[in-house]
Coordinates of C-alpha atoms in Angstrom, one line a residue:
M74 CA 69.7 61.1 120.4
N75 CA 68.7 64.0 118.3
N76 CA 70.6 66.2 120.5
L77 CA 73.3 64.6 120.4
R78 CA 73.1 64.4 116.7
N79 CA 73.0 68.3 116.8
E80 CA 75.7 68.6 119.1
L81 CA 77.8 67.0 117.0
A82 CA 76.6 69.0 114.0
Q83 CA 77.2 72.0 115.5
Y84 CA 81.0 71.2 116.3
I85 CA 81.5 70.2 112.8
E86 CA 79.8 73.4 111.8
Q87 CA 81.9 75.7 114.4
G88 CA 84.9 73.4 113.1
V89 CA 86.2 72.6 116.5
I90 CA 89.8 71.6 117.0
P91 CA 90.7 69.2 119.8
P92 CA 94.2 67.9 120.2
Y93 CA 95.7 65.0 118.0
Q94 CA 94.0 62.0 120.0
Y95 CA 97.3 59.8 119.6
S96 CA 96.8 58.3 123.1
Y97 CA 94.2 57.4 125.7
P98 CA 93.7 58.4 128.8
P99 CA 96.3 61.0 127.6
R100 CA 99.4 61.9 129.6
S101 CA 97.7 64.5 131.4
T102 CA 95.5 62.2 133.6
Y103 CA 98.3 60.6 134.7
R104 CA 98.5 60.7 138.9
P105 CA 101.1 59.4 141.7
L106 CA 100.9 55.8 142.4
D107 CA 100.5 54.6 145.4
E108 CA 103.9 53.9 146.6
G109 CA 104.5 50.3 146.1
A110 CA 101.0 49.5 144.7
W111 CA 102.5 48.9 141.3
D112 CA 105.0 46.3 140.4
A113 CA 105.6 46.3 136.6
R114 CA 106.3 42.5 136.6
E115 CA 102.4 42.2 138.3
V116 CA 101.2 44.8 135.4
W117 CA 102.4 42.5 132.7
A118 CA 101.8 40.0 134.0
R119 CA 98.4 40.3 134.2
D120 CA 98.0 42.4 130.8
L121 CA 99.2 39.0 129.3
S122 CA 96.2 37.2 130.4
N123 CA 93.8 39.5 128.6
H124 CA 95.4 39.4 125.0
Q125 CA 94.8 35.9 122.7
V126 CA 97.9 36.6 120.5
P127 CA 100.4 38.1 122.6
E128 CA 102.5 41.2 120.8
L129 CA 104.4 43.4 121.8
N130 CA 105.7 47.4 120.8
L131 CA 108.8 48.7 121.9
Y132 CA 109.5 52.0 122.7
L133 CA 112.8 53.9 123.9
H134 CA 112.9 57.4 125.1
V135 CA 115.8 59.5 124.6
P136 CA 115.0 63.3 126.2
F137 CA 117.8 65.2 124.7
C138 CA 117.4 67.9 122.6
R139 CA 119.9 70.7 121.0
Y140 CA 116.9 73.4 121.4
K141 CA 113.1 73.5 122.3
C142 CA 110.6 74.1 119.3
G143 CA 108.4 76.8 120.7
F144 CA 105.2 74.1 120.4
C145 CA 106.8 71.2 121.8
N146 CA 105.4 70.0 126.0
L147 CA 106.8 66.6 125.4
Y148 CA 109.2 64.7 127.9
T149 CA 112.6 66.7 126.8
V150 CA 115.2 68.5 127.9
I151 CA 117.8 70.7 126.5
S152 CA 122.1 68.4 126.5
T153 CA 124.5 68.1 124.6
D154 CA 126.7 66.2 127.6
Q155 CA 128.3 62.8 125.8
E156 CA 129.2 61.8 128.9
L157 CA 125.5 62.0 130.3
Y158 CA 124.6 60.1 126.8
D159 CA 127.0 57.6 127.5
A160 CA 125.5 57.1 131.3
Y161 CA 121.9 57.4 130.0
T162 CA 122.6 54.9 127.6
D163 CA 123.9 52.1 129.9
A164 CA 120.7 52.7 132.4
L165 CA 118.4 52.4 129.3
C166 CA 120.5 48.9 128.5
A167 CA 120.2 47.6 132.2
Q168 CA 116.3 48.4 131.9
I169 CA 116.0 46.7 129.2
R170 CA 117.6 43.8 130.4
D171 CA 115.5 44.4 133.5
H172 CA 112.4 43.4 131.1
A173 CA 113.6 40.6 129.4
E174 CA 110.5 38.5 130.7
V175 CA 108.4 41.1 129.6
I176 CA 109.6 40.7 125.8
Q177 CA 110.3 37.5 125.8
A178 CA 106.6 36.2 126.7
R179 CA 105.4 38.4 123.2
R180 CA 106.4 38.2 119.6
L181 CA 108.1 41.7 119.4
R182 CA 106.4 43.7 116.3
T183 CA 108.1 47.2 116.4
V184 CA 111.1 49.1 118.2
Y185 CA 110.8 52.8 118.0
I186 CA 113.2 54.9 119.8
G187 CA 112.1 58.3 120.1
G188 CA 112.3 61.8 121.9
G189 CA 114.2 64.0 122.2
T190 CA 116.3 64.0 119.6
P191 CA 117.8 60.4 119.9
S192 CA 120.1 60.9 117.0
L193 CA 122.3 63.3 118.8
L194 CA 123.3 59.9 119.9
G195 CA 126.8 58.5 118.7
T196 CA 126.8 55.3 116.8
R197 CA 128.2 53.8 119.9
H198 CA 125.3 54.2 121.9
F199 CA 122.8 52.6 119.2
E200 CA 125.4 49.5 118.8
K201 CA 124.9 49.2 122.7
I202 CA 121.4 49.9 122.1
F203 CA 120.4 47.1 119.5
D204 CA 123.3 44.7 120.9
T205 CA 121.3 43.9 124.5
L206 CA 117.8 44.3 122.7
G207 CA 119.6 41.6 120.7
S208 CA 120.8 39.4 124.3
V209 CA 117.5 39.6 125.5
Y210 CA 115.3 38.7 122.2
P211 CA 118.2 37.0 119.7
N212 CA 116.1 37.2 116.7
W213 CA 114.5 40.6 116.7
R214 CA 115.6 41.8 113.5
S215 CA 113.6 38.9 112.0
T216 CA 110.3 39.2 113.5
V217 CA 110.3 43.4 114.0
E218 CA 108.5 45.3 111.5
E219 CA 109.8 48.3 112.1
V220 CA 112.8 50.3 113.1
A221 CA 112.0 53.7 113.6
V222 CA 113.9 56.9 115.2
E223 CA 113.1 60.6 115.6
A224 CA 115.7 62.9 114.0
T225 CA 116.0 66.6 113.3
P226 CA 117.2 67.5 109.6
D227 CA 120.4 68.8 111.1
S228 CA 120.8 65.8 113.0
I229 CA 121.1 64.0 109.7
V230 CA 122.9 66.6 107.7
A231 CA 125.7 66.7 110.6
D232 CA 126.8 63.0 110.4
P233 CA 125.2 61.3 107.5
E234 CA 127.6 59.0 108.2
G235 CA 126.4 58.1 111.4
F236 CA 122.9 58.2 109.2
G237 CA 123.7 55.4 107.3
R238 CA 125.2 53.2 110.0
L239 CA 121.9 53.3 111.5
L240 CA 120.6 51.7 108.3
Q241 CA 123.1 49.0 108.8
L242 CA 121.7 48.4 112.1
G243 CA 118.2 47.6 110.9
L244 CA 116.7 51.4 110.7
T245 CA 113.9 50.7 108.4
R246 CA 111.6 54.3 109.3
A247 CA 113.6 57.9 110.5
N248 CA 111.0 60.3 111.3
I249 CA 112.3 64.1 110.5
G250 CA 110.9 67.0 112.3
I251 CA 110.5 69.8 109.6
Q252 CA 107.1 71.4 110.0
S253 CA 107.4 73.6 107.1
L254 CA 109.0 74.8 104.3
V255 CA 108.7 78.2 104.8
P256 CA 111.7 80.0 106.5
Q257 CA 110.1 82.5 108.1
E258 CA 107.6 79.5 109.9
I259 CA 110.9 77.4 110.8
R260 CA 111.8 80.4 112.4
E261 CA 108.4 80.8 114.3
A262 CA 108.6 77.4 115.3
G263 CA 112.1 77.7 116.9
R264 CA 114.2 75.8 114.8
G265 CA 116.3 78.1 113.1
Q266 CA 119.3 75.4 112.9
A267 CA 117.3 73.5 110.5
G268 CA 116.7 76.0 108.0
E269 CA 114.8 74.7 104.6
D270 CA 118.6 74.3 102.7
T271 CA 119.1 72.1 105.6
I272 CA 115.8 70.1 105.2
R273 CA 116.3 69.8 101.9
R274 CA 120.1 67.8 102.2
A275 CA 118.3 66.2 104.9
V276 CA 115.8 64.3 103.0
G277 CA 118.2 63.8 100.0
I278 CA 120.8 62.1 101.9
A279 CA 117.7 59.8 103.5
H280 CA 116.6 58.9 99.6
E281 CA 120.2 58.8 98.7
R282 CA 121.4 56.1 101.6
G283 CA 118.1 54.1 100.8
L284 CA 116.0 54.9 104.2
P285 CA 113.0 52.7 103.3
D286 CA 110.3 55.2 105.2
L287 CA 111.3 58.7 105.2
S288 CA 108.6 60.4 107.3
T289 CA 107.9 64.0 107.6
D290 CA 105.6 66.1 109.2
L291 CA 103.7 69.7 108.7
I292 CA 102.0 72.0 110.9
M293 CA 99.3 74.1 110.7
G294 CA 98.6 77.0 112.7
F295 CA 102.2 78.9 112.6
A296 CA 101.8 82.9 113.6
G297 CA 102.3 84.9 110.4
Q298 CA 101.1 81.5 108.5
T299 CA 98.8 82.1 105.5
P300 CA 96.6 79.9 103.1
E301 CA 99.4 80.6 100.5
S302 CA 102.4 80.0 102.8
W303 CA 100.7 76.6 103.5
R304 CA 100.0 75.5 99.9
H305 CA 103.4 76.4 99.4
S306 CA 105.3 73.9 102.0
V307 CA 102.4 71.1 101.0
D308 CA 103.6 71.8 97.5
E309 CA 107.1 71.4 98.3
L310 CA 106.9 68.8 100.4
A311 CA 104.9 66.6 97.8
K312 CA 107.9 67.3 95.5
L313 CA 110.7 66.0 98.0
A314 CA 108.4 62.6 97.8
P315 CA 108.4 61.4 101.9
T316 CA 107.5 58.0 101.9
T317 CA 105.0 59.4 104.7
V318 CA 103.4 62.7 105.6
S319 CA 101.6 63.7 108.6
T320 CA 100.1 67.1 109.0
Y321 CA 99.2 68.5 112.1
F322 CA 97.2 71.0 113.4
L323 CA 99.2 73.4 115.8
T324 CA 98.0 72.1 119.2
V325 CA 99.1 74.7 122.0
R326 CA 99.8 74.1 125.8
P327 CA 100.4 75.6 129.0
D328 CA 103.7 74.1 129.3
A329 CA 105.2 75.1 126.2
W330 CA 106.9 77.7 125.3
F331 CA 104.4 79.5 122.4
S332 CA 101.7 79.8 125.4
R333 CA 104.2 82.4 126.8
T334 CA 104.8 84.4 123.9
G335 CA 101.1 86.1 123.5
S336 CA 100.8 85.6 119.5
Y337 CA 98.6 81.8 120.6
Q338 CA 95.8 80.9 121.9
Y339 CA 95.0 77.6 123.5
M340 CA 92.6 76.4 120.3
W341 CA 93.3 77.5 116.6
K342 CA 90.7 78.8 113.8
P343 CA 88.3 76.8 112.5
E344 CA 89.4 77.6 108.9
L345 CA 92.4 75.8 109.5
Y346 CA 90.0 72.7 108.3
E347 CA 90.4 74.7 104.6
R348 CA 94.0 74.0 105.3
Y349 CA 93.3 70.1 106.1
D350 CA 91.5 69.7 103.0
Y351 CA 94.5 71.1 100.8
A352 CA 96.9 69.3 102.0
R353 CA 94.4 66.0 101.7
E354 CA 93.8 66.9 98.1
V355 CA 97.8 67.2 97.0
F356 CA 99.0 64.3 98.9
T357 CA 96.3 62.0 97.7
A358 CA 96.5 63.6 93.9
H359 CA 100.5 62.7 94.4
G360 CA 99.8 58.6 95.2
Y361 CA 99.8 58.9 99.1
V362 CA 96.7 57.1 101.0
Q363 CA 95.5 58.3 104.3
E364 CA 96.6 56.1 107.0
G365 CA 94.9 58.2 109.5
S366 CA 93.6 61.0 110.1
V367 CA 96.8 63.0 110.1
R368 CA 98.8 60.8 108.1
Y369 CA 99.7 60.0 104.7
K370 CA 101.5 57.3 103.2
K371 CA 102.9 55.8 100.0
P372 CA 101.1 52.1 99.2
G373 CA 103.6 49.3 100.5
R374 CA 106.4 51.9 101.4
G375 CA 105.0 54.4 104.1
G376 CA 103.4 54.2 107.3
Y377 CA 103.4 54.4 110.9
V378 CA 103.4 50.6 111.7
Q379 CA 103.8 51.3 115.8
K380 CA 101.1 53.5 115.9
V381 CA 98.5 51.8 114.1
L382 CA 99.3 48.5 116.1
T383 CA 99.3 50.7 119.6
F384 CA 95.7 52.1 118.2
H385 CA 94.5 48.5 117.6
G386 CA 95.5 47.5 121.4
V387 CA 98.7 46.0 120.6
P388 CA 100.9 47.6 124.5
L389 CA 103.2 49.3 124.3
L390 CA 106.3 49.1 126.7
G391 CA 107.9 52.2 126.7
L392 CA 111.7 52.2 128.5
G393 CA 113.6 55.4 129.7
V394 CA 113.0 58.3 132.2
G395 CA 109.6 60.2 131.1
A396 CA 108.4 56.8 128.6
R397 CA 105.1 55.6 128.7
S398 CA 104.1 52.2 129.4
Y399 CA 100.3 51.0 127.5
T400 CA 98.9 48.1 128.9
S401 CA 95.5 47.1 129.2
V402 CA 95.5 47.0 133.4
L403 CA 98.0 50.3 134.0
D404 CA 99.4 53.2 131.5
Y405 CA 101.9 54.2 133.6
M406 CA 105.3 56.1 133.8
T407 CA 108.3 55.8 136.0
G408 CA 108.9 59.2 137.1
S409 CA 106.7 62.5 136.3
V410 CA 105.3 64.6 133.4
K411 CA 107.6 67.3 134.2
P412 CA 110.6 67.0 132.7
S413 CA 114.3 67.6 134.3
L414 CA 118.0 66.9 134.4
T415 CA 117.3 66.5 138.2
E416 CA 114.8 63.4 137.1
V417 CA 117.0 62.3 134.6
A418 CA 119.8 61.5 136.9
Q419 CA 118.1 60.2 139.3
Y420 CA 116.4 58.0 136.6
I421 CA 119.8 56.8 135.6
D422 CA 120.5 55.6 139.6
Q423 CA 117.4 54.2 139.7
A424 CA 118.0 51.9 136.7
K425 CA 121.6 51.0 137.4
A426 CA 120.0 50.2 140.7
H427 CA 116.7 48.2 139.3
T428 CA 114.8 49.8 141.8
L429 CA 112.4 51.6 138.9
R430 CA 109.0 51.2 139.9
P431 CA 106.0 52.6 138.2
T432 CA 105.3 55.5 139.9
T433 CA 102.4 58.0 137.6
G434 CA 100.1 56.2 135.9
F435 CA 96.0 56.0 134.8
V436 CA 94.1 52.6 136.3
L437 CA 92.5 51.0 133.5
T438 CA 88.8 49.6 134.3
P439 CA 87.7 47.3 132.1
E440 CA 85.1 50.5 130.7
E441 CA 87.9 52.4 130.2
R442 CA 89.5 49.8 128.1
A443 CA 86.5 49.6 125.7
R444 CA 86.9 53.4 125.9
K445 CA 90.7 53.7 124.6
R446 CA 90.0 51.5 121.5
L447 CA 87.0 53.8 120.7
V448 CA 88.7 57.1 120.9
L449 CA 91.7 55.1 118.9
D450 CA 90.4 52.9 116.6
T451 CA 87.5 53.9 114.7
F452 CA 89.1 54.2 111.5
D453 CA 88.8 50.7 111.2
L454 CA 86.8 49.1 114.5
D455 CA 85.1 45.5 115.5
L456 CA 82.7 46.5 118.1
A457 CA 82.4 42.9 119.0
E458 CA 86.2 42.8 120.2
L459 CA 85.2 45.1 122.7
D460 CA 82.8 43.1 124.7
R461 CA 85.7 41.2 126.5
S462 CA 87.1 45.0 127.6
G463 CA 83.9 46.6 129.1
L464 CA 81.6 47.9 126.4
D465 CA 78.4 46.7 128.1
A466 CA 79.1 49.1 130.4
I467 CA 78.7 51.6 128.5
A468 CA 76.8 50.2 125.4
D469 CA 73.7 52.6 125.4
E470 CA 76.3 55.6 125.1
V471 CA 78.3 54.3 122.5
A472 CA 75.5 53.6 120.5
A473 CA 74.4 57.0 120.8
V474 CA 77.3 58.4 119.6
L475 CA 77.9 56.4 117.2
D476 CA 74.6 57.0 116.0
A477 CA 75.2 60.5 115.8
A478 CA 78.5 60.0 113.9
E479 CA 76.7 58.0 111.2
S480 CA 73.7 60.8 110.8
N481 CA 76.1 63.0 110.6
G482 CA 78.2 61.1 107.9
L483 CA 81.9 60.3 110.0
V484 CA 81.2 56.4 110.0
H485 CA 80.4 53.6 107.7
R486 CA 78.4 50.5 108.9
V487 CA 80.6 47.5 107.7
G488 CA 78.6 44.0 108.8
P489 CA 76.9 43.8 111.8
G490 CA 79.6 45.2 113.8
R491 CA 82.3 46.9 112.2
I492 CA 82.5 50.5 112.2
Q493 CA 85.2 52.6 109.9
L494 CA 85.7 56.2 109.1
T495 CA 84.7 57.6 106.1
P496 CA 86.7 60.8 104.6
K497 CA 84.7 63.4 106.4
G498 CA 85.1 61.3 109.9
F499 CA 88.8 60.7 109.2
K500 CA 88.5 65.2 109.0
Y501 CA 87.2 65.2 112.0
R502 CA 88.0 62.3 114.1
D503 CA 89.4 64.1 117.0
V504 CA 85.8 65.6 117.5
L505 CA 84.5 62.3 117.6
S506 CA 87.2 60.8 119.9
W507 CA 86.4 62.7 122.4
M508 CA 82.9 62.0 122.6
F509 CA 83.9 58.6 124.0
Y510 CA 86.5 60.3 126.7
S511 CA 84.6 58.9 130.3
G512 CA 84.0 62.1 132.7
R513 CA 86.9 61.2 134.6
V514 CA 88.8 61.6 132.2
K515 CA 87.9 65.0 130.9
H516 CA 87.9 65.9 134.7
L517 CA 91.7 65.4 135.0
D518 CA 92.8 66.2 131.7
R519 CA 91.0 69.6 132.6
E520 CA 92.1 70.1 135.9
Y521 CA 96.0 69.2 134.9
Y522 CA 96.0 71.9 132.2
E523 CA 94.0 74.5 133.7
G524 CA 96.6 74.1 137.1
L525 CA 99.4 74.7 134.4
H526 CA 97.6 78.0 133.1
E527 CA 97.3 79.3 136.9
V528 CA 100.9 79.4 137.7
N529 CA 102.2 80.5 134.0
A530 CA 101.5 84.1 134.8
R531 CA 102.7 85.3 131.8
A532 CA 99.8 83.1 129.5
R533 CA 97.3 84.7 132.3
R534 CA 98.6 88.1 131.3
N535 CA 98.3 86.9 127.5
M536 CA 94.8 84.8 127.1
G537 CA 93.0 85.4 130.3
T538 CA 91.0 83.0 131.5
P539 CA 91.4 79.8 129.7
V540 CA 89.5 78.9 126.3
R541 CA 89.4 75.4 125.3
I542 CA 92.5 74.3 126.6
T543 CA 91.4 70.4 126.2
G544 CA 88.9 69.2 124.1
I545 CA 85.8 70.5 123.2
T546 CA 83.5 72.7 125.1
G547 CA 79.7 71.7 125.1
A548 CA 76.8 71.4 127.4
R549 CA 78.5 67.9 128.5
E550 CA 81.6 68.8 129.2
T551 CA 80.5 71.9 131.4
A552 CA 77.7 70.1 133.3

């Protein structure tokens, strides 16, 4: 145990910055499933038996963007083709109807339309989506606690009336990507179309229209960013008073454009933790409370309900090309992890023909189910809940990691079986989460990203041998 305690202390002293842990196992571990081996109805029927209280998060993916941000490695494609938007919306609605039984068998808690830039869709597209959802789950507006959509500042400024119509349709939260309030950094992110003035106008429109929860974000680590420029962005965003703020460490992956520029490494500098400290100080002083390791919210107004529920183990049904579904049996996609307009067209055809099947994913054993909760949910976790999920098989390992975390001041013991992160634990949560990864998941994650690096000639020239593409590097990871 002393070795593990010292190892964790060393990671903290070194200021290691792993990628933000928002899913487990991560998308990088998904591999092609045997053809015909998995049927979505069977997966969800098996999942239902694993939950005492059947609930559901619904995620709808819209992959279209006007431009690609330099740090983005999400499932997105560049297109402003309205006919394609029409066909895609029809396909998405067909997929909603095909999953009627899955949705109707559970209490629908949240609806999140992500991307991509879903706000590129027109009012008629959203009306069709919401009408289709209503035909499957008539009282969804009464039971759903959060209806969210991702948007860019320029898409809101370009069509404020359309944004207002979304509020009439039931929108409660909009995630508006900001990343910085420093013009040079905004351009560095690849978002020159959404300059500082556009950002401020978009925030003003959201406030004027009465959006209940405006969610914004900032990123630490852009090339040319200084402690002073970071403090400027934090201070100015606090004045704009969104209800939710996320502050992310920049993670550069081999499949993101930044890996090709020569200005970045796959892992960033430990001194970025000082920027984390500044953001936490400012936002808490402005009345925010910390909801997660990256997120701050105004009490009673802000927050990210779908993420919190997913971390707590509520399953997520992901529909649309590139969308992931999280169950207690199988995490899966109906497609590959590599975006393309060709695959979007294939998705449209298959959705309309009702032939979509899980094709890529990760099968969850009881042990991996327990690890999923430990990776995601140490903010406040009753270990007794994991007894049904396979904790026994890894009990000694988990106990050792938690003892090491407690001795390093990262967790509180609350009662006989509940653990909660301390303020220091929030700061180093991603380090702790990585220590709960299974050896298999670490191997698959590293294999995927090292494979991408190997075929990225420009990145190899700029960066050489990949260092810390994934997680944290130590004796246990390299053995």
